[in-house]
Amino acid sequence: MLYIDQKDYEKIITYCKKELPNEACGLIGGIKEGENKYIKKVYRLTNMDASREHFSMNPKEQIEAIVDMRKNKWQLLGNFHSHPASAAKPSWEDKRLAYDTKVNYLIISLTDMENPVLKAYFIEKEKKVTEEKVVVI
């Protein structure tokens, strides 16, 4: 299970809305306790593609985020990106570009701006997708 603080949940949603009409993206860092993962920090990164349909994270910002995680003794738990006009499920491109089978891929759908949908997934090497429950605390 993946746990996210209400403040961090709102931080992600606000950032995704701010970046419209383009996809927003970022990383999540935190701790693992058994099967449970707890997000400790959300890193909002620049979508260098400035696209409505795909994203590329700024490499310099990625490195800065990883350095901060290490400094705080956190792990990379995964990444997030928004789907401005589609469901919160991995697209063909999302699956194609998912290389790390140990992290969560969070997708935020903004098709209904008043009720954004956040879902988390694992994407295996064979591109099999498994949803993981997200709990906002």
PDB file of N, CA and C in Angstrom, residues 18-103:
ATOM      1  N   LYS A  18      -1.808  23.413 -12.407  1.00  0.00           N
ATOM      2  CA  LYS A  18      -1.031  24.594 -12.789  1.00  0.00           C
ATOM      3  C   LYS A  18      -0.346  24.388 -14.141  1.00  0.00           C
ATOM      4  N   GLU A  19       0.068  23.168 -14.419  1.00  0.00           N
ATOM      5  CA  GLU A  19       0.814  22.880 -15.642  1.00  0.00           C
ATOM      6  C   GLU A  19      -0.072  22.678 -16.875  1.00  0.00           C
ATOM      7  N   LEU A  20      -1.386  22.672 -16.681  1.00  0.00           N
ATOM      8  CA  LEU A  20      -2.285  22.512 -17.823  1.00  0.00           C
ATOM      9  C   LEU A  20      -2.035  23.598 -18.861  1.00  0.00           C
ATOM     10  N   PRO A  21      -2.155  23.304 -20.136  1.00  0.00           N
ATOM     11  CA  PRO A  21      -2.744  22.098 -20.714  1.00  0.00           C
ATOM     12  C   PRO A  21      -1.765  20.930 -20.850  1.00  0.00           C
ATOM     13  N   ASN A  22      -0.518  21.127 -20.380  1.00  0.00           N
ATOM     14  CA  ASN A  22       0.495  20.084 -20.537  1.00  0.00           C
ATOM     15  C   ASN A  22       0.484  19.097 -19.377  1.00  0.00           C
ATOM     16  N   GLU A  23       1.128  17.972 -19.598  1.00  0.00           N
ATOM     17  CA  GLU A  23       1.316  16.998 -18.530  1.00  0.00           C
ATOM     18  C   GLU A  23       2.316  17.555 -17.526  1.00  0.00           C
ATOM     19  N   ALA A  24       2.061  17.320 -16.259  1.00  0.00           N
ATOM     20  CA  ALA A  24       2.999  17.643 -15.189  1.00  0.00           C
ATOM     21  C   ALA A  24       3.712  16.353 -14.797  1.00  0.00           C
ATOM     22  N   CYS A  25       4.889  16.480 -14.187  1.00  0.00           N
ATOM     23  CA  CYS A  25       5.621  15.274 -13.793  1.00  0.00           C
ATOM     24  C   CYS A  25       6.482  15.556 -12.575  1.00  0.00           C
ATOM     25  N   GLY A  26       6.897  14.484 -11.927  1.00  0.00           N
ATOM     26  CA  GLY A  26       7.760  14.622 -10.769  1.00  0.00           C
ATOM     27  C   GLY A  26       8.115  13.279 -10.170  1.00  0.00           C
ATOM     28  N   LEU A  27       8.841  13.339  -9.061  1.00  0.00           N
ATOM     29  CA  LEU A  27       9.278  12.144  -8.347  1.00  0.00           C
ATOM     30  C   LEU A  27       8.692  12.151  -6.941  1.00  0.00           C
ATOM     31  N   ILE A  28       8.640  10.976  -6.335  1.00  0.00           N
ATOM     32  CA  ILE A  28       8.219  10.851  -4.940  1.00  0.00           C
ATOM     33  C   ILE A  28       9.292  10.079  -4.175  1.00  0.00           C
ATOM     34  N   GLY A  29       9.629  10.598  -3.019  1.00  0.00           N
ATOM     35  CA  GLY A  29      10.616   9.945  -2.168  1.00  0.00           C
ATOM     36  C   GLY A  29      10.009   9.643  -0.813  1.00  0.00           C
ATOM     37  N   GLY A  30      10.527   8.617  -0.178  1.00  0.00           N
ATOM     38  CA  GLY A  30       9.989   8.276   1.127  1.00  0.00           C
ATOM     39  C   GLY A  30      10.629   7.038   1.711  1.00  0.00           C
ATOM     40  N   ILE A  31       9.848   6.355   2.536  1.00  0.00           N
ATOM     41  CA  ILE A  31      10.365   5.168   3.230  1.00  0.00           C
ATOM     42  C   ILE A  31       9.476   3.962   2.975  1.00  0.00           C
ATOM     43  N   LYS A  32      10.091   2.797   3.098  1.00  0.00           N
ATOM     44  CA  LYS A  32       9.364   1.531   3.000  1.00  0.00           C
ATOM     45  C   LYS A  32       9.414   0.849   4.351  1.00  0.00           C
ATOM     46  N   GLU A  33       8.266   0.335   4.755  1.00  0.00           N
ATOM     47  CA  GLU A  33       8.167  -0.478   5.962  1.00  0.00           C
ATOM     48  C   GLU A  33       7.405  -1.725   5.589  1.00  0.00           C
ATOM     49  N   GLY A  34       8.136  -2.783   5.322  1.00  0.00           N
ATOM     50  CA  GLY A  34       7.505  -4.010   4.833  1.00  0.00           C
ATOM     51  C   GLY A  34       6.894  -3.763   3.462  1.00  0.00           C
ATOM     52  N   GLU A  35       5.623  -4.078   3.331  1.00  0.00           N
ATOM     53  CA  GLU A  35       4.913  -3.874   2.065  1.00  0.00           C
ATOM     54  C   GLU A  35       4.375  -2.455   1.920  1.00  0.00           C
ATOM     55  N   ASN A  36       4.437  -1.683   2.983  1.00  0.00           N
ATOM     56  CA  ASN A  36       3.892  -0.327   2.962  1.00  0.00           C
ATOM     57  C   ASN A  36       4.965   0.689   2.600  1.00  0.00           C
ATOM     58  N   LYS A  37       4.539   1.705   1.857  1.00  0.00           N
ATOM     59  CA  LYS A  37       5.420   2.800   1.465  1.00  0.00           C
ATOM     60  C   LYS A  37       4.780   4.111   1.894  1.00  0.00           C
ATOM     61  N   TYR A  38       5.611   5.016   2.410  1.00  0.00           N
ATOM     62  CA  TYR A  38       5.130   6.293   2.912  1.00  0.00           C
ATOM     63  C   TYR A  38       5.862   7.420   2.182  1.00  0.00           C
ATOM     64  N   ILE A  39       5.108   8.230   1.464  1.00  0.00           N
ATOM     65  CA  ILE A  39       5.698   9.357   0.757  1.00  0.00           C
ATOM     66  C   ILE A  39       6.068  10.426   1.775  1.00  0.00           C
ATOM     67  N   LYS A  40       7.334  10.850   1.732  1.00  0.00           N
ATOM     68  CA  LYS A  40       7.818  11.896   2.632  1.00  0.00           C
ATOM     69  C   LYS A  40       8.007  13.226   1.909  1.00  0.00           C
ATOM     70  N   LYS A  41       8.209  13.158   0.583  1.00  0.00           N
ATOM     71  CA  LYS A  41       8.386  14.403  -0.167  1.00  0.00           C
ATOM     72  C   LYS A  41       8.000  14.197  -1.627  1.00  0.00           C
ATOM     73  N   VAL A  42       7.347  15.228  -2.168  1.00  0.00           N
ATOM     74  CA  VAL A  42       6.974  15.276  -3.580  1.00  0.00           C
ATOM     75  C   VAL A  42       7.911  16.259  -4.265  1.00  0.00           C
ATOM     76  N   TYR A  43       8.522  15.828  -5.344  1.00  0.00           N
ATOM     77  CA  TYR A  43       9.437  16.666  -6.108  1.00  0.00           C
ATOM     78  C   TYR A  43       8.770  17.023  -7.433  1.00  0.00           C
ATOM     79  N   ARG A  44       8.416  18.280  -7.587  1.00  0.00           N
ATOM     80  CA  ARG A  44       7.781  18.749  -8.821  1.00  0.00           C
ATOM     81  C   ARG A  44       8.888  19.078  -9.819  1.00  0.00           C
ATOM     82  N   LEU A  45       8.876  18.375 -10.939  1.00  0.00           N
ATOM     83  CA  LEU A  45       9.925  18.566 -11.942  1.00  0.00           C
ATOM     84  C   LEU A  45       9.342  19.185 -13.212  1.00  0.00           C
ATOM     85  N   THR A  46      10.209  19.736 -14.008  1.00  0.00           N
ATOM     86  CA  THR A  46       9.819  20.365 -15.262  1.00  0.00           C
ATOM     87  C   THR A  46       9.620  19.320 -16.345  1.00  0.00           C
ATOM     88  N   ASN A  47       8.498  19.403 -17.035  1.00  0.00           N
ATOM     89  CA  ASN A  47       8.258  18.572 -18.220  1.00  0.00           C
ATOM     90  C   ASN A  47       8.944  19.272 -19.386  1.00  0.00           C
ATOM     91  N   MET A  48      10.111  18.776 -19.761  1.00  0.00           N
ATOM     92  CA  MET A  48      10.893  19.423 -20.804  1.00  0.00           C
ATOM     93  C   MET A  48      10.229  19.342 -22.171  1.00  0.00           C
ATOM     94  N   ASP A  49       9.297  18.416 -22.342  1.00  0.00           N
ATOM     95  CA  ASP A  49       8.594  18.295 -23.620  1.00  0.00           C
ATOM     96  C   ASP A  49       7.480  19.335 -23.759  1.00  0.00           C
ATOM     97  N   ALA A  50       7.016  19.872 -22.630  1.00  0.00           N
ATOM     98  CA  ALA A  50       5.897  20.830 -22.640  1.00  0.00           C
ATOM     99  C   ALA A  50       4.794  20.320 -23.566  1.00  0.00           C
ATOM    100  N   SER A  51       4.337  19.099 -23.284  1.00  0.00           N
ATOM    101  CA  SER A  51       3.372  18.415 -24.142  1.00  0.00           C
ATOM    102  C   SER A  51       2.136  17.999 -23.359  1.00  0.00           C
ATOM    103  N   ARG A  52       1.029  17.904 -24.070  1.00  0.00           N
ATOM    104  CA  ARG A  52      -0.227  17.423 -23.487  1.00  0.00           C
ATOM    105  C   ARG A  52      -0.278  15.893 -23.435  1.00  0.00           C
ATOM    106  N   GLU A  53       0.617  15.243 -24.164  1.00  0.00           N
ATOM    107  CA  GLU A  53       0.516  13.788 -24.339  1.00  0.00           C
ATOM    108  C   GLU A  53       1.699  12.991 -23.829  1.00  0.00           C
ATOM    109  N   HIS A  54       2.772  13.658 -23.457  1.00  0.00           N
ATOM    110  CA  HIS A  54       3.913  12.921 -22.911  1.00  0.00           C
ATOM    111  C   HIS A  54       4.790  13.871 -22.114  1.00  0.00           C
ATOM    112  N   PHE A  55       5.765  13.304 -21.425  1.00  0.00           N
ATOM    113  CA  PHE A  55       6.647  14.116 -20.593  1.00  0.00           C
ATOM    114  C   PHE A  55       8.058  13.563 -20.611  1.00  0.00           C
ATOM    115  N   SER A  56       8.996  14.437 -20.371  1.00  0.00           N
ATOM    116  CA  SER A  56      10.399  14.093 -20.123  1.00  0.00           C
ATOM    117  C   SER A  56      10.843  14.953 -18.951  1.00  0.00           C
ATOM    118  N   MET A  57      11.289  14.292 -17.894  1.00  0.00           N
ATOM    119  CA  MET A  57      11.710  15.022 -16.699  1.00  0.00           C
ATOM    120  C   MET A  57      13.068  15.679 -16.928  1.00  0.00           C
ATOM    121  N   ASN A  58      13.236  16.865 -16.365  1.00  0.00           N
ATOM    122  CA  ASN A  58      14.490  17.584 -16.441  1.00  0.00           C
ATOM    123  C   ASN A  58      15.560  16.784 -15.694  1.00  0.00           C
ATOM    124  N   PRO A  59      16.641  16.360 -16.378  1.00  0.00           N
ATOM    125  CA  PRO A  59      17.663  15.517 -15.727  1.00  0.00           C
ATOM    126  C   PRO A  59      18.338  16.195 -14.536  1.00  0.00           C
ATOM    127  N   LYS A  60      18.626  17.488 -14.642  1.00  0.00           N
ATOM    128  CA  LYS A  60      19.269  18.199 -13.533  1.00  0.00           C
ATOM    129  C   LYS A  60      18.371  18.178 -12.295  1.00  0.00           C
ATOM    130  N   GLU A  61      17.081  18.397 -12.484  1.00  0.00           N
ATOM    131  CA  GLU A  61      16.137  18.370 -11.368  1.00  0.00           C
ATOM    132  C   GLU A  61      15.999  16.965 -10.793  1.00  0.00           C
ATOM    133  N   GLN A  62      16.088  15.953 -11.649  1.00  0.00           N
ATOM    134  CA  GLN A  62      16.031  14.569 -11.165  1.00  0.00           C
ATOM    135  C   GLN A  62      17.208  14.285 -10.230  1.00  0.00           C
ATOM    136  N   ILE A  63      18.393  14.695 -10.654  1.00  0.00           N
ATOM    137  CA  ILE A  63      19.590  14.464  -9.835  1.00  0.00           C
ATOM    138  C   ILE A  63      19.470  15.203  -8.510  1.00  0.00           C
ATOM    139  N   GLU A  64      19.000  16.454  -8.550  1.00  0.00           N
ATOM    140  CA  GLU A  64      18.822  17.218  -7.312  1.00  0.00           C
ATOM    141  C   GLU A  64      17.840  16.517  -6.374  1.00  0.00           C
ATOM    142  N   ALA A  65      16.776  15.956  -6.924  1.00  0.00           N
ATOM    143  CA  ALA A  65      15.796  15.240  -6.103  1.00  0.00           C
ATOM    144  C   ALA A  65      16.419  13.997  -5.470  1.00  0.00           C
ATOM    145  N   ILE A  66      17.175  13.232  -6.249  1.00  0.00           N
ATOM    146  CA  ILE A  66      17.818  12.013  -5.727  1.00  0.00           C
ATOM    147  C   ILE A  66      18.829  12.368  -4.643  1.00  0.00           C
ATOM    148  N   VAL A  67      19.602  13.431  -4.845  1.00  0.00           N
ATOM    149  CA  VAL A  67      20.564  13.881  -3.828  1.00  0.00           C
ATOM    150  C   VAL A  67      19.830  14.231  -2.536  1.00  0.00           C
ATOM    151  N   ASP A  68      18.699  14.937  -2.652  1.00  0.00           N
ATOM    152  CA  ASP A  68      17.920  15.296  -1.469  1.00  0.00           C
ATOM    153  C   ASP A  68      17.374  14.052  -0.765  1.00  0.00           C
ATOM    154  N   MET A  69      16.901  13.076  -1.556  1.00  0.00           N
ATOM    155  CA  MET A  69      16.405  11.834  -0.952  1.00  0.00           C
ATOM    156  C   MET A  69      17.506  11.138  -0.173  1.00  0.00           C
ATOM    157  N   ARG A  70      18.676  11.038  -0.777  1.00  0.00           N
ATOM    158  CA  ARG A  70      19.794  10.369  -0.102  1.00  0.00           C
ATOM    159  C   ARG A  70      20.186  11.102   1.171  1.00  0.00           C
ATOM    160  N   LYS A  71      20.204  12.434   1.099  1.00  0.00           N
ATOM    161  CA  LYS A  71      20.549  13.254   2.268  1.00  0.00           C
ATOM    162  C   LYS A  71      19.586  12.975   3.419  1.00  0.00           C
ATOM    163  N   ASN A  72      18.322  12.750   3.102  1.00  0.00           N
ATOM    164  CA  ASN A  72      17.296  12.493   4.110  1.00  0.00           C
ATOM    165  C   ASN A  72      17.098  11.009   4.423  1.00  0.00           C
ATOM    166  N   LYS A  73      17.925  10.167   3.792  1.00  0.00           N
ATOM    167  CA  LYS A  73      17.856   8.708   3.974  1.00  0.00           C
ATOM    168  C   LYS A  73      16.516   8.129   3.518  1.00  0.00           C
ATOM    169  N   TRP A  74      15.989   8.710   2.439  1.00  0.00           N
ATOM    170  CA  TRP A  74      14.762   8.220   1.822  1.00  0.00           C
ATOM    171  C   TRP A  74      15.114   7.445   0.564  1.00  0.00           C
ATOM    172  N   GLN A  75      14.115   6.730   0.060  1.00  0.00           N
ATOM    173  CA  GLN A  75      14.266   5.985  -1.188  1.00  0.00           C
ATOM    174  C   GLN A  75      13.402   6.633  -2.269  1.00  0.00           C
ATOM    175  N   LEU A  76      13.795   6.402  -3.504  1.00  0.00           N
ATOM    176  CA  LEU A  76      12.933   6.776  -4.620  1.00  0.00           C
ATOM    177  C   LEU A  76      11.776   5.781  -4.619  1.00  0.00           C
ATOM    178  N   LEU A  77      10.578   6.275  -4.361  1.00  0.00           N
ATOM    179  CA  LEU A  77       9.402   5.397  -4.354  1.00  0.00           C
ATOM    180  C   LEU A  77       8.746   5.330  -5.722  1.00  0.00           C
ATOM    181  N   GLY A  78       8.967   6.353  -6.543  1.00  0.00           N
ATOM    182  CA  GLY A  78       8.374   6.339  -7.866  1.00  0.00           C
ATOM    183  C   GLY A  78       8.305   7.709  -8.487  1.00  0.00           C
ATOM    184  N   ASN A  79       7.452   7.813  -9.489  1.00  0.00           N
ATOM    185  CA  ASN A  79       7.248   9.088 -10.169  1.00  0.00           C
ATOM    186  C   ASN A  79       5.766   9.318 -10.372  1.00  0.00           C
ATOM    187  N   PHE A  80       5.442  10.544 -10.758  1.00  0.00           N
ATOM    188  CA  PHE A  80       4.049  10.850 -11.064  1.00  0.00           C
ATOM    189  C   PHE A  80       3.993  11.687 -12.333  1.00  0.00           C
ATOM    190  N   HIS A  81       2.861  11.587 -12.995  1.00  0.00           N
ATOM    191  CA  HIS A  81       2.577  12.502 -14.103  1.00  0.00           C
ATOM    192  C   HIS A  81       1.066  12.581 -14.283  1.00  0.00           C
ATOM    193  N   SER A  82       0.660  13.638 -14.930  1.00  0.00           N
ATOM    194  CA  SER A  82      -0.774  13.853 -15.117  1.00  0.00           C
ATOM    195  C   SER A  82      -1.213  13.444 -16.512  1.00  0.00           C
ATOM    196  N   HIS A  83      -2.481  13.107 -16.588  1.00  0.00           N
ATOM    197  CA  HIS A  83      -3.179  12.884 -17.857  1.00  0.00           C
ATOM    198  C   HIS A  83      -4.259  13.959 -17.934  1.00  0.00           C
ATOM    199  N   PRO A  84      -3.984  15.060 -18.633  1.00  0.00           N
ATOM    200  CA  PRO A  84      -4.944  16.164 -18.677  1.00  0.00           C
ATOM    201  C   PRO A  84      -6.306  15.796 -19.257  1.00  0.00           C
ATOM    202  N   ALA A  85      -6.332  14.855 -20.196  1.00  0.00           N
ATOM    203  CA  ALA A  85      -7.601  14.570 -20.877  1.00  0.00           C
ATOM    204  C   ALA A  85      -7.885  13.079 -21.018  1.00  0.00           C
ATOM    205  N   SER A  86      -7.279  12.261 -20.158  1.00  0.00           N
ATOM    206  CA  SER A  86      -7.550  10.827 -20.239  1.00  0.00           C
ATOM    207  C   SER A  86      -7.540  10.217 -18.839  1.00  0.00           C
ATOM    208  N   ALA A  87      -7.926   8.965 -18.773  1.00  0.00           N
ATOM    209  CA  ALA A  87      -8.075   8.254 -17.496  1.00  0.00           C
ATOM    210  C   ALA A  87      -6.726   8.079 -16.785  1.00  0.00           C
ATOM    211  N   ALA A  88      -6.807   7.796 -15.496  1.00  0.00           N
ATOM    212  CA  ALA A  88      -5.619   7.569 -14.660  1.00  0.00           C
ATOM    213  C   ALA A  88      -5.168   6.121 -14.794  1.00  0.00           C
ATOM    214  N   LYS A  89      -4.780   5.760 -16.007  1.00  0.00           N
ATOM    215  CA  LYS A  89      -4.231   4.426 -16.241  1.00  0.00           C
ATOM    216  C   LYS A  89      -3.096   4.564 -17.239  1.00  0.00           C
ATOM    217  N   PRO A  90      -2.112   3.674 -17.166  1.00  0.00           N
ATOM    218  CA  PRO A  90      -0.939   3.799 -18.027  1.00  0.00           C
ATOM    219  C   PRO A  90      -1.300   3.688 -19.518  1.00  0.00           C
ATOM    220  N   SER A  91      -0.802   4.644 -20.264  1.00  0.00           N
ATOM    221  CA  SER A  91      -0.958   4.600 -21.722  1.00  0.00           C
ATOM    222  C   SER A  91       0.056   3.611 -22.283  1.00  0.00           C
ATOM    223  N   TRP A  92      -0.047   3.357 -23.558  1.00  0.00           N
ATOM    224  CA  TRP A  92       0.924   2.480 -24.219  1.00  0.00           C
ATOM    225  C   TRP A  92       2.324   3.054 -24.033  1.00  0.00           C
ATOM    226  N   GLU A  93       2.466   4.373 -24.209  1.00  0.00           N
ATOM    227  CA  GLU A  93       3.778   5.016 -24.051  1.00  0.00           C
ATOM    228  C   GLU A  93       4.259   4.940 -22.605  1.00  0.00           C
ATOM    229  N   ASP A  94       3.358   5.118 -21.642  1.00  0.00           N
ATOM    230  CA  ASP A  94       3.742   4.998 -20.223  1.00  0.00           C
ATOM    231  C   ASP A  94       4.331   3.616 -19.959  1.00  0.00           C
ATOM    232  N   LYS A  95       3.701   2.591 -20.487  1.00  0.00           N
ATOM    233  CA  LYS A  95       4.193   1.220 -20.284  1.00  0.00           C
ATOM    234  C   LYS A  95       5.519   1.008 -21.005  1.00  0.00           C
ATOM    235  N   ARG A  96       5.631   1.515 -22.196  1.00  0.00           N
ATOM    236  CA  ARG A  96       6.857   1.355 -22.996  1.00  0.00           C
ATOM    237  C   ARG A  96       8.057   1.985 -22.287  1.00  0.00           C
ATOM    238  N   LEU A  97       7.833   3.123 -21.630  1.00  0.00           N
ATOM    239  CA  LEU A  97       8.926   3.857 -21.002  1.00  0.00           C
ATOM    240  C   LEU A  97       9.146   3.502 -19.535  1.00  0.00           C
ATOM    241  N   ALA A  98       8.388   2.564 -19.008  1.00  0.00           N
ATOM    242  CA  ALA A  98       8.531   2.143 -17.607  1.00  0.00           C
ATOM    243  C   ALA A  98       9.648   1.103 -17.505  1.00  0.00           C
ATOM    244  N   TYR A  99      10.789   1.524 -16.978  1.00  0.00           N
ATOM    245  CA  TYR A  99      11.948   0.634 -16.903  1.00  0.00           C
ATOM    246  C   TYR A  99      12.196   0.054 -15.528  1.00  0.00           C
ATOM    247  N   ASP A 100      11.722   0.707 -14.490  1.00  0.00           N
ATOM    248  CA  ASP A 100      12.007   0.259 -13.128  1.00  0.00           C
ATOM    249  C   ASP A 100      10.788  -0.460 -12.564  1.00  0.00           C
ATOM    250  N   THR A 101      10.905  -1.746 -12.383  1.00  0.00           N
ATOM    251  CA  THR A 101       9.780  -2.556 -11.910  1.00  0.00           C
ATOM    252  C   THR A 101       9.590  -2.471 -10.392  1.00  0.00           C
ATOM    253  N   LYS A 102      10.498  -1.774  -9.691  1.00  0.00           N
ATOM    254  CA  LYS A 102      10.436  -1.714  -8.227  1.00  0.00           C
ATOM    255  C   LYS A 102       9.754  -0.454  -7.707  1.00  0.00           C
ATOM    256  N   VAL A 103       9.409   0.479  -8.595  1.00  0.00           N
ATOM    257  CA  VAL A 103       8.819   1.742  -8.155  1.00  0.00           C
ATOM    258  C   VAL A 103       7.370   1.864  -8.616  1.00  0.00           C
TER     259      VAL A 103
END
